[in-house]
Amino acid sequence: MIHVRGLARRFHTRRSTVDAVTGVDLDVAAGEVVGFLGPNGAGKTTTLRMLTTLLEPSAGSAEVAGHDLLREPALVRRRIGYVAQGGGCSPHGRVREELVLQARLHRLDRDRARRRVDELMDRFALTDLADRPTASLSGGQRRRVDLAVGLVHDPAVLFLDEPTVALDPRSRAHVWDHVRSLNAEHGTTIFLTTHYLDEADALCDRVLVIDHGRIVAAGSPSELKRQVSGDVVEVGSARPSAVAEIAGRLPGARDVTTTATGVRFHVPRGDTALPELLPALVLAGVSITSVQVHRPTLDDVFLAMTGRPLHDDTQEAPVAA
Amino acid sequence: MPRDTLLVFRHTIGPVLRSPATILISMVQTILYLVLFGPLLEDLVRVPGAANSWQVFAPGILVQLALFTGAFAGFALLPDLRAGVVERMRVTPVSRTALLLGRVLRDVVVTMAQAVLLLLAATALGMRAPLVGVVLGLLLAAVLAGALSAASYTMALALPNEYQFAPVVQSVTLPLMLLSGVLLPIAFGPDWLRAVSKVNPLTYAVDAERALFVGDYGATDVLTGVTVVLVVFGLTVLWGTRSYRRQNA
Ligand SMILES: Nc1ncnc2c1ncn2[C@@H]1O[C@H](COP(=O)(O)OP(=O)(O)O)[C@@H](O)[C@H]1O
Ligand SMILES: [Mg+2]
């Protein structure tokens, strides 16, 4: 559904040139949910704006929804939806009006536009807000309008830029539900960006980690985590050194550390290591008080790939009012 | 394309229809000129062919109205650019040209409404002019406003925040206004001022308006003025559509 080769974008400002995106290759199959994970300034928005025909690439090529991005931008636009980081509600628009306008811009005739808008307002729980000025809506309500606006023409591919940035947890969960059901029930291919690890983890079939304009890692959330450090196993016991000796014999075990109350070590896969570890402990007569397996987070992935933590810049991307 | 233009027009005229008072508020400056400056000229200005000074002053003020409404139009684009409205529309199949023309059409219509109010006020103050000339003058002013608004939107795209946009607009509109004889016929001025005013397209618009308001429809001033305004309109719309197109892949 999306095929990108060598996509790059350089910005020239008065004083400097910024290589915002430097040679991105990626493929997204129909029906996939793929996420771009990276810190602020990594080049996520720039990539998305190129893929949605808003920004001319400095180099590279792409096919989006079956059409060449550079040669057939008008055909691409018919088949994609885009929800920008700050949304796209007019400062003086009203909910229904904004939706109808977008449907009409997508060439739906008056009747079809009205039916489609009713359907979307129902789906996104906007019916009661139909005549409200969008400027008066809460963040979560506005985000639902943004999503509905991006979907008026039932696009094959939906691009979401930081869909839940600055939302409260409940609204966030709602957006996640909508994204999931859109993909599950309508088969919409979804390409989203986020700098939240839990979001990438919760929504994406595949994650592309982007930093300084290039992709530094790719895989399913669980693959990525395994690639970095395997799982962390923690065993509580009154005899840590005995546990440590047995744990050290497990295939692939490393970084075994003992504390006063237990042992901590890494194995490639915690779920398959435990069935080996536990009988061995029983056989050796070592009693334990607790066992825990942690999957490493995408924080660990990012740290391992880039040498710095994901959230070393604390500044949040601003959301347009 | 006409359909897209109408869609964009209806969208951008929405706020005006909801609170029509904004039409008046944005022309306060022009009304002040009319009411507080116009009467000063009643005994001062005697122009051949004009029965009273309002026939000279009102057409000038009409051009000033078109200038302000047109040139300042870009300010309305800035919040939309910031809110992502423009990008949201650009990810639809809508014609790029319509995104500009729909807004220009809005300014043409708003200018016409304002011009009617202005001319009614002028009539109340004592202006007497032939109806046909006034209507033609109004249409010419509306096209002029469209030309300026196309230029204004194009500048706004290039300078998308108020700090950069406002000084440019102000430093262009004021000389354009002063060098066009909007307030007093430039013929009253010294030779060098008249020479400078000749490169200002607005001068020709003002001269044409004045001829129309005294009913001199066949005057070369009318032909020249209409031609200049239409050419400027064509050029600014061309410039605008090019930059609206260039903004994307
Ligand atoms: N229009 C622009 N002009 C100049 N630099 C830009 C522009 N847009 C983005 N950048 C720069 O490109 C880099 C990537 O930005 P962006 O794609 O917005 O990152 P992200 O969305 O991942 O936070 C940043 O360094 C940003 O400052
Ligand atoms: Mg961004």
CSV table of N, CA, C and O and ligand atoms in Angstrom, one decimal, chain A residues 40-41 44-46 85 161-162 193 317, ligand 2:
chain,number,residue,atom,x,y,z
A,40,ASN,N,10.9,14.1,19.2
A,40,ASN,CA,10.5,15.4,18.5
A,40,ASN,C,11.7,15.8,17.6
A,40,ASN,O,12.9,15.7,18.0
A,41,GLY,N,11.4,16.2,16.4
A,41,GLY,CA,12.4,16.6,15.5
A,41,GLY,C,13.1,15.5,14.7
A,41,GLY,O,14.0,15.7,13.9
A,44,LYS,N,9.4,12.8,11.6
A,44,LYS,CA,8.1,12.1,11.4
A,44,LYS,C,7.2,12.9,10.6
A,44,LYS,O,6.6,12.4,9.6
A,45,THR,N,6.9,14.1,11.0
A,45,THR,CA,5.9,15.0,10.4
A,45,THR,C,6.4,15.3,8.9
A,45,THR,O,5.6,15.2,8.0
A,46,THR,N,7.6,15.5,8.8
A,46,THR,CA,8.1,15.8,7.4
A,46,THR,C,7.9,14.6,6.5
A,46,THR,O,7.4,14.8,5.3
A,85,GLN,N,-0.9,16.7,13.0
A,85,GLN,CA,-0.6,16.7,14.4
A,85,GLN,C,-1.6,17.7,15.1
A,85,GLN,O,-2.1,17.4,16.2
A,161,ASP,N,-0.8,11.8,12.3
A,161,ASP,CA,0.4,12.4,12.9
A,161,ASP,C,0.1,12.6,14.4
A,161,ASP,O,-0.7,13.5,14.8
A,162,GLU,N,0.8,11.9,15.2
A,162,GLU,CA,0.7,12.0,16.7
A,162,GLU,C,-0.8,12.1,17.1
A,162,GLU,O,-1.2,13.1,17.6
A,193,THR,N,2.3,8.2,13.4
A,193,THR,CA,3.6,8.6,14.1
A,193,THR,C,3.3,8.8,15.5
A,193,THR,O,2.1,9.1,15.9
A,317,ALA,N,5.7,18.6,21.6
A,317,ALA,CA,5.4,19.3,20.4
A,317,ALA,C,4.1,20.1,20.7
A,317,ALA,O,3.2,19.6,21.3
C,2,MG,MG,5.8,16.1,14.3
